Every structure is written in structure tokens, then in C-alpha cells.
mmCIF file of N, CA and C in Angstrom:
data_model
loop_
_atom_site.group_PDB
_atom_site.id
_atom_site.type_symbol
_atom_site.label_atom_id
_atom_site.label_comp_id
_atom_site.label_asym_id
_atom_site.label_seq_id
_atom_site.Cartn_x
_atom_site.Cartn_y
_atom_site.Cartn_z
ATOM 1 N N MET A 11 1.884 -6.983 17.358
ATOM 2 C CA MET A 11 1.468 -7.199 16.010
ATOM 3 C C MET A 11 -0.059 -7.063 15.986
ATOM 4 N N HIS A 12 -0.547 -6.277 15.035
ATOM 5 C CA HIS A 12 -1.990 -6.137 14.867
ATOM 6 C C HIS A 12 -2.297 -5.728 13.430
ATOM 7 N N GLU A 13 -3.565 -5.808 13.086
ATOM 8 C CA GLU A 13 -4.027 -5.413 11.756
ATOM 9 C C GLU A 13 -4.960 -4.230 11.930
ATOM 10 N N GLU A 14 -4.913 -3.281 10.968
ATOM 11 C CA GLU A 14 -5.789 -2.128 11.072
ATOM 12 C C GLU A 14 -6.323 -1.716 9.711
ATOM 13 N N ASP A 15 -7.477 -1.047 9.728
ATOM 14 C CA ASP A 15 -8.088 -0.535 8.501
ATOM 15 C C ASP A 15 -7.234 0.603 7.958
ATOM 16 N N TYR A 16 -7.136 0.694 6.616
ATOM 17 C CA TYR A 16 -6.338 1.764 6.023
ATOM 18 C C TYR A 16 -7.085 2.437 4.863
ATOM 19 N N GLY A 17 -8.394 2.547 4.977
ATOM 20 C CA GLY A 17 -9.180 3.258 3.975
ATOM 21 C C GLY A 17 -9.594 2.369 2.810
ATOM 22 N N ILE A 18 -9.942 2.981 1.693
ATOM 23 C CA ILE A 18 -10.412 2.258 0.510
ATOM 24 C C ILE A 18 -9.221 1.806 -0.321
ATOM 25 N N LEU A 19 -9.180 0.505 -0.630
ATOM 26 C CA LEU A 19 -8.132 -0.034 -1.497
ATOM 27 C C LEU A 19 -8.509 0.186 -2.957
ATOM 28 N N TRP A 20 -9.747 -0.171 -3.311
ATOM 29 C CA TRP A 20 -10.241 0.095 -4.654
ATOM 30 C C TRP A 20 -11.763 0.094 -4.663
ATOM 31 N N LYS A 21 -12.312 0.764 -5.687
ATOM 32 C CA LYS A 21 -13.758 0.818 -5.883
ATOM 33 C C LYS A 21 -14.025 0.813 -7.375
ATOM 34 N N HIS A 22 -15.082 0.077 -7.790
ATOM 35 C CA HIS A 22 -15.468 0.046 -9.203
ATOM 36 C C HIS A 22 -16.986 0.013 -9.292
ATOM 37 N N THR A 23 -17.523 0.825 -10.189
ATOM 38 C CA THR A 23 -18.964 0.845 -10.434
ATOM 39 C C THR A 23 -19.229 0.348 -11.842
ATOM 40 N N ASP A 24 -20.110 -0.648 -11.965
ATOM 41 C CA ASP A 24 -20.555 -1.157 -13.268
ATOM 42 C C ASP A 24 -21.900 -0.500 -13.551
ATOM 43 N N PHE A 25 -21.872 0.555 -14.383
ATOM 44 C CA PHE A 25 -23.091 1.315 -14.635
ATOM 45 C C PHE A 25 -24.134 0.496 -15.374
ATOM 46 N N GLY A 26 -23.695 -0.445 -16.229
ATOM 47 C CA GLY A 26 -24.643 -1.288 -16.964
ATOM 48 C C GLY A 26 -25.449 -2.181 -16.042
ATOM 49 N N ALA A 27 -24.824 -2.704 -15.022
ATOM 50 C CA ALA A 27 -25.502 -3.602 -14.081
ATOM 51 C C ALA A 27 -25.975 -2.855 -12.842
ATOM 52 N N ASP A 28 -25.705 -1.555 -12.791
ATOM 53 C CA ASP A 28 -26.057 -0.732 -11.635
ATOM 54 C C ASP A 28 -25.569 -1.385 -10.335
ATOM 55 N N HIS A 29 -24.263 -1.705 -10.338
ATOM 56 C CA HIS A 29 -23.671 -2.418 -9.211
ATOM 57 C C HIS A 29 -22.293 -1.819 -8.905
ATOM 58 N N SER A 30 -21.986 -1.686 -7.637
ATOM 59 C CA SER A 30 -20.675 -1.176 -7.213
ATOM 60 C C SER A 30 -19.978 -2.203 -6.337
ATOM 61 N N GLU A 31 -18.677 -2.277 -6.472
ATOM 62 C CA GLU A 31 -17.835 -3.123 -5.616
ATOM 63 C C GLU A 31 -16.817 -2.218 -4.936
ATOM 64 N N ILE A 32 -16.564 -2.481 -3.691
ATOM 65 C CA ILE A 32 -15.567 -1.711 -2.954
ATOM 66 C C ILE A 32 -14.805 -2.659 -2.034
ATOM 67 N N ARG A 33 -13.523 -2.446 -1.930
ATOM 68 C CA ARG A 33 -12.692 -3.246 -1.025
ATOM 69 C C ARG A 33 -11.916 -2.301 -0.117
ATOM 70 N N ARG A 34 -11.936 -2.610 1.166
ATOM 71 C CA ARG A 34 -11.193 -1.833 2.141
ATOM 72 C C ARG A 34 -9.738 -2.287 2.147
ATOM 73 N N SER A 35 -8.861 -1.374 2.427
ATOM 74 C CA SER A 35 -7.441 -1.703 2.557
ATOM 75 C C SER A 35 -7.149 -2.013 4.019
ATOM 76 N N ARG A 36 -6.317 -2.980 4.236
ATOM 77 C CA ARG A 36 -5.873 -3.344 5.575
ATOM 78 C C ARG A 36 -4.356 -3.308 5.581
ATOM 79 N N ARG A 37 -3.774 -3.126 6.742
ATOM 80 C CA ARG A 37 -2.326 -3.234 6.843
ATOM 81 C C ARG A 37 -1.971 -3.983 8.120
ATOM 82 N N LEU A 38 -0.932 -4.778 8.004
ATOM 83 C CA LEU A 38 -0.397 -5.504 9.148
ATOM 84 C C LEU A 38 0.673 -4.621 9.774
ATOM 85 N N VAL A 39 0.585 -4.412 11.070
ATOM 86 C CA VAL A 39 1.547 -3.575 11.784
ATOM 87 C C VAL A 39 2.351 -4.460 12.727
ATOM 88 N N VAL A 40 3.660 -4.465 12.533
ATOM 89 C CA VAL A 40 4.572 -5.173 13.430
ATOM 90 C C VAL A 40 5.382 -4.095 14.134
ATOM 91 N N SER A 41 5.314 -4.058 15.463
ATOM 92 C CA SER A 41 5.976 -2.972 16.192
ATOM 93 C C SER A 41 6.804 -3.514 17.343
ATOM 94 N N SER A 42 7.772 -2.692 17.723
ATOM 95 C CA SER A 42 8.652 -3.031 18.832
ATOM 96 C C SER A 42 9.072 -1.735 19.508
ATOM 97 N N PHE A 43 9.180 -1.762 20.829
ATOM 98 C CA PHE A 43 9.631 -0.598 21.588
ATOM 99 C C PHE A 43 10.864 -0.968 22.398
ATOM 100 N N PHE A 44 11.774 -0.030 22.530
ATOM 101 C CA PHE A 44 12.916 -0.237 23.410
ATOM 102 C C PHE A 44 13.272 1.079 24.077
ATOM 103 N N THR A 45 13.943 0.977 25.211
ATOM 104 C CA THR A 45 14.287 2.148 26.015
ATOM 105 C C THR A 45 15.792 2.280 26.113
ATOM 106 N N ILE A 46 16.270 3.493 25.857
ATOM 107 C CA ILE A 46 17.676 3.825 26.061
ATOM 108 C C ILE A 46 17.688 5.072 26.933
ATOM 109 N N GLY A 47 18.278 4.955 28.101
ATOM 110 C CA GLY A 47 18.289 6.086 29.024
ATOM 111 C C GLY A 47 16.877 6.430 29.446
ATOM 112 N N ASN A 48 16.479 7.655 29.205
ATOM 113 C CA ASN A 48 15.156 8.114 29.601
ATOM 114 C C ASN A 48 14.219 8.240 28.405
ATOM 115 N N TYR A 49 14.595 7.660 27.285
ATOM 116 C CA TYR A 49 13.802 7.787 26.073
ATOM 117 C C TYR A 49 13.318 6.431 25.596
ATOM 118 N N ASP A 50 12.124 6.420 25.020
ATOM 119 C CA ASP A 50 11.537 5.208 24.453
ATOM 120 C C ASP A 50 11.450 5.383 22.943
ATOM 121 N N TYR A 51 11.837 4.356 22.233
ATOM 122 C CA TYR A 51 11.837 4.376 20.776
ATOM 123 C C TYR A 51 10.887 3.298 20.274
ATOM 124 N N GLY A 52 10.010 3.671 19.349
ATOM 125 C CA GLY A 52 9.091 2.720 18.743
ATOM 126 C C GLY A 52 9.474 2.483 17.297
ATOM 127 N N LEU A 53 9.550 1.222 16.898
ATOM 128 C CA LEU A 53 9.836 0.849 15.513
ATOM 129 C C LEU A 53 8.583 0.194 14.949
ATOM 130 N N PHE A 54 8.122 0.670 13.807
ATOM 131 C CA PHE A 54 6.885 0.174 13.210
ATOM 132 C C PHE A 54 7.127 -0.218 11.758
ATOM 133 N N TRP A 55 6.761 -1.450 11.423
ATOM 134 C CA TRP A 55 6.784 -1.914 10.039
ATOM 135 C C TRP A 55 5.331 -2.094 9.619
ATOM 136 N N TYR A 56 4.969 -1.516 8.455
ATOM 137 C CA TYR A 56 3.615 -1.618 7.918
ATOM 138 C C TYR A 56 3.670 -2.432 6.630
ATOM 139 N N PHE A 57 2.846 -3.467 6.548
ATOM 140 C CA PHE A 57 2.759 -4.322 5.365
ATOM 141 C C PHE A 57 1.358 -4.161 4.777
ATOM 142 N N TYR A 58 1.289 -3.654 3.528
ATOM 143 C CA TYR A 58 0.021 -3.349 2.883
ATOM 144 C C TYR A 58 -0.391 -4.449 1.909
ATOM 145 N N LEU A 59 -1.698 -4.471 1.567
ATOM 146 C CA LEU A 59 -2.233 -5.481 0.660
ATOM 147 C C LEU A 59 -1.678 -5.363 -0.756
ATOM 148 N N ASP A 60 -1.229 -4.172 -1.150
ATOM 149 C CA ASP A 60 -0.675 -3.999 -2.503
ATOM 150 C C ASP A 60 0.812 -4.338 -2.570
ATOM 151 N N GLY A 61 1.378 -4.867 -1.485
ATOM 152 C CA GLY A 61 2.783 -5.269 -1.466
ATOM 153 C C GLY A 61 3.737 -4.212 -0.936
ATOM 154 N N THR A 62 3.237 -3.024 -0.667
ATOM 155 C CA THR A 62 4.073 -1.947 -0.144
ATOM 156 C C THR A 62 4.494 -2.257 1.292
ATOM 157 N N ILE A 63 5.736 -1.933 1.606
ATOM 158 C CA ILE A 63 6.250 -2.054 2.969
ATOM 159 C C ILE A 63 6.748 -0.676 3.394
ATOM 160 N N GLU A 64 6.343 -0.244 4.563
ATOM 161 C CA GLU A 64 6.723 1.078 5.080
ATOM 162 C C GLU A 64 7.335 0.898 6.469
ATOM 163 N N PHE A 65 8.308 1.747 6.793
ATOM 164 C CA PHE A 65 8.945 1.711 8.109
ATOM 165 C C PHE A 65 8.834 3.089 8.744
ATOM 166 N N GLU A 66 8.553 3.126 10.041
ATOM 167 C CA GLU A 66 8.419 4.392 10.757
ATOM 168 C C GLU A 66 9.023 4.242 12.153
ATOM 169 N N THR A 67 9.669 5.304 12.620
ATOM 170 C CA THR A 67 10.155 5.328 14.000
ATOM 171 C C THR A 67 9.429 6.439 14.746
ATOM 172 N N LYS A 68 9.177 6.196 16.004
ATOM 173 C CA LYS A 68 8.552 7.201 16.861
ATOM 174 C C LYS A 68 9.404 7.324 18.115
ATOM 175 N N LEU A 69 9.740 8.552 18.458
ATOM 176 C CA LEU A 69 10.596 8.826 19.610
ATOM 177 C C LEU A 69 9.768 9.504 20.689
ATOM 178 N N THR A 70 9.959 9.072 21.914
ATOM 179 C CA THR A 70 9.215 9.645 23.021
ATOM 180 C C THR A 70 10.074 9.574 24.282
ATOM 181 N N GLY A 71 9.665 10.238 25.302
ATOM 182 C CA GLY A 71 10.422 10.212 26.552
ATOM 183 C C GLY A 71 10.160 11.467 27.356
ATOM 184 N N THR A 72 10.865 11.583 28.456
ATOM 185 C CA THR A 72 10.729 12.748 29.321
ATOM 186 C C THR A 72 12.112 13.301 29.617
ATOM 187 N N LEU A 73 12.142 14.521 30.106
ATOM 188 C CA LEU A 73 13.411 15.113 30.495
ATOM 189 C C LEU A 73 14.056 14.294 31.601
ATOM 190 N N TYR A 74 15.334 14.115 31.515
ATOM 191 C CA TYR A 74 16.076 13.462 32.593
ATOM 192 C C TYR A 74 16.463 14.561 33.570
ATOM 193 N N LEU A 75 15.839 14.576 34.724
ATOM 194 C CA LEU A 75 16.030 15.657 35.686
ATOM 195 C C LEU A 75 16.921 15.218 36.837
ATOM 196 N N ARG A 76 17.705 16.170 37.329
ATOM 197 C CA ARG A 76 18.491 15.934 38.537
ATOM 198 C C ARG A 76 18.746 17.284 39.192
ATOM 199 N N ALA A 77 18.988 17.244 40.466
ATOM 200 C CA ALA A 77 19.257 18.470 41.218
ATOM 201 C C ALA A 77 20.742 18.805 41.136
ATOM 202 N N ILE A 78 21.045 20.107 41.077
ATOM 203 C CA ILE A 78 22.435 20.568 41.115
ATOM 204 C C ILE A 78 22.537 21.673 42.163
ATOM 205 N N HIS A 79 23.721 21.871 42.652
ATOM 206 C CA HIS A 79 23.953 22.933 43.630
ATOM 207 C C HIS A 79 23.963 24.281 42.917
ATOM 208 N N GLU A 80 23.558 25.319 43.635
ATOM 209 C CA GLU A 80 23.530 26.659 43.070
ATOM 210 C C GLU A 80 24.912 27.038 42.562
ATOM 211 N N GLY A 81 24.971 27.527 41.340
ATOM 212 C CA GLY A 81 26.230 27.937 40.731
ATOM 213 C C GLY A 81 26.995 26.808 40.064
ATOM 214 N N GLU A 82 26.559 25.583 40.247
ATOM 215 C CA GLU A 82 27.247 24.434 39.636
ATOM 216 C C GLU A 82 27.031 24.438 38.118
ATOM 217 N N GLU A 83 28.088 24.216 37.392
ATOM 218 C CA GLU A 83 28.008 24.120 35.933
ATOM 219 C C GLU A 83 27.837 22.658 35.540
ATOM 220 N N THR A 84 27.104 22.420 34.472
ATOM 221 C CA THR A 84 26.936 21.055 33.972
ATOM 222 C C THR A 84 27.450 20.976 32.541
ATOM 223 N N GLN A 85 28.020 19.841 32.207
ATOM 224 C CA GLN A 85 28.544 19.653 30.855
ATOM 225 C C GLN A 85 27.409 19.463 29.852
ATOM 226 N N TYR A 86 26.332 18.840 30.300
ATOM 227 C CA TYR A 86 25.200 18.556 29.414
ATOM 228 C C TYR A 86 23.934 19.162 29.989
ATOM 229 N N GLY A 87 22.997 19.467 29.135
ATOM 230 C CA GLY A 87 21.685 19.911 29.577
ATOM 231 C C GLY A 87 21.618 21.392 29.867
ATOM 232 N N ALA A 88 20.467 21.792 30.366
ATOM 233 C CA ALA A 88 20.211 23.193 30.670
ATOM 234 C C ALA A 88 19.392 23.278 31.950
ATOM 235 N N LEU A 89 19.499 24.410 32.622
ATOM 236 C CA LEU A 89 18.730 24.641 33.833
ATOM 237 C C LEU A 89 17.260 24.790 33.445
ATOM 238 N N VAL A 90 16.418 23.974 34.051
ATOM 239 C CA VAL A 90 14.994 24.014 33.741
ATOM 240 C C VAL A 90 14.274 24.996 34.642
ATOM 241 N N LEU A 91 14.567 24.948 35.954
ATOM 242 C CA LEU A 91 13.879 25.813 36.895
ATOM 243 C C LEU A 91 14.782 26.108 38.082
ATOM 244 N N PRO A 92 15.119 27.386 38.289
ATOM 245 C CA PRO A 92 15.903 27.705 39.487
ATOM 246 C C PRO A 92 15.009 27.566 40.722
ATOM 247 N N VAL A 93 15.592 27.106 41.814
ATOM 248 C CA VAL A 93 14.838 26.902 43.051
ATOM 249 C C VAL A 93 15.336 27.886 44.094
ATOM 250 N N SER A 94 14.402 28.557 44.735
ATOM 251 C CA SER A 94 14.748 29.485 45.808
ATOM 252 C C SER A 94 14.797 28.723 47.125
ATOM 253 N N THR A 95 15.830 28.985 47.926
ATOM 254 C CA THR A 95 15.956 28.308 49.224
ATOM 255 C C THR A 95 15.354 29.142 50.349
ATOM 256 N N GLU A 96 14.728 30.238 50.024
ATOM 257 C CA GLU A 96 14.134 31.117 51.041
ATOM 258 C C GLU A 96 12.782 30.635 51.464
#
């Protein structure tokens, strides 16, 4: 959980008083990560000062690699790199 800047929330200029007011927007970020197999999933909830709530998922991970014998067929996946035994 952390808070981060999110740009300008509002700005107003009073030309009669030659004065400007500006407020920055902040958002509270609540996040969680979990791993299934070889992949990591990030869940992010964003809570804004104007009452808006946003949800985002981020997917990451690496290829699940394993060695197979030459000529062996696999039900899942694809051959990434053939290896020469010479």
C-alpha cells in the first residue's frame, strides 16, 4: 500500500486578486501479487481524491522451459531452440 502523485486535481486563478490556487491529485494504491505456475499476477486498486476507484491487473512471468528428447512431441508449448549434440 502506498500513495502517489497523480498530477493536477484542480487549478483556479482569481484575476481580480492576482492570485492562483492549485491542488495536486493523489491516489492511494493497494496492490497484491500472487504466483500461479511460472507467472506472477499483480492486482492494483487505485483510490482517487474525487471518489473514483480503478482496478488494474498486470501479468508477468517467464517461459516455463524444459528439455525434451529429439523428435519428442509435446501436448503443450512450442520448441524454443533446437540443440545440436555434435
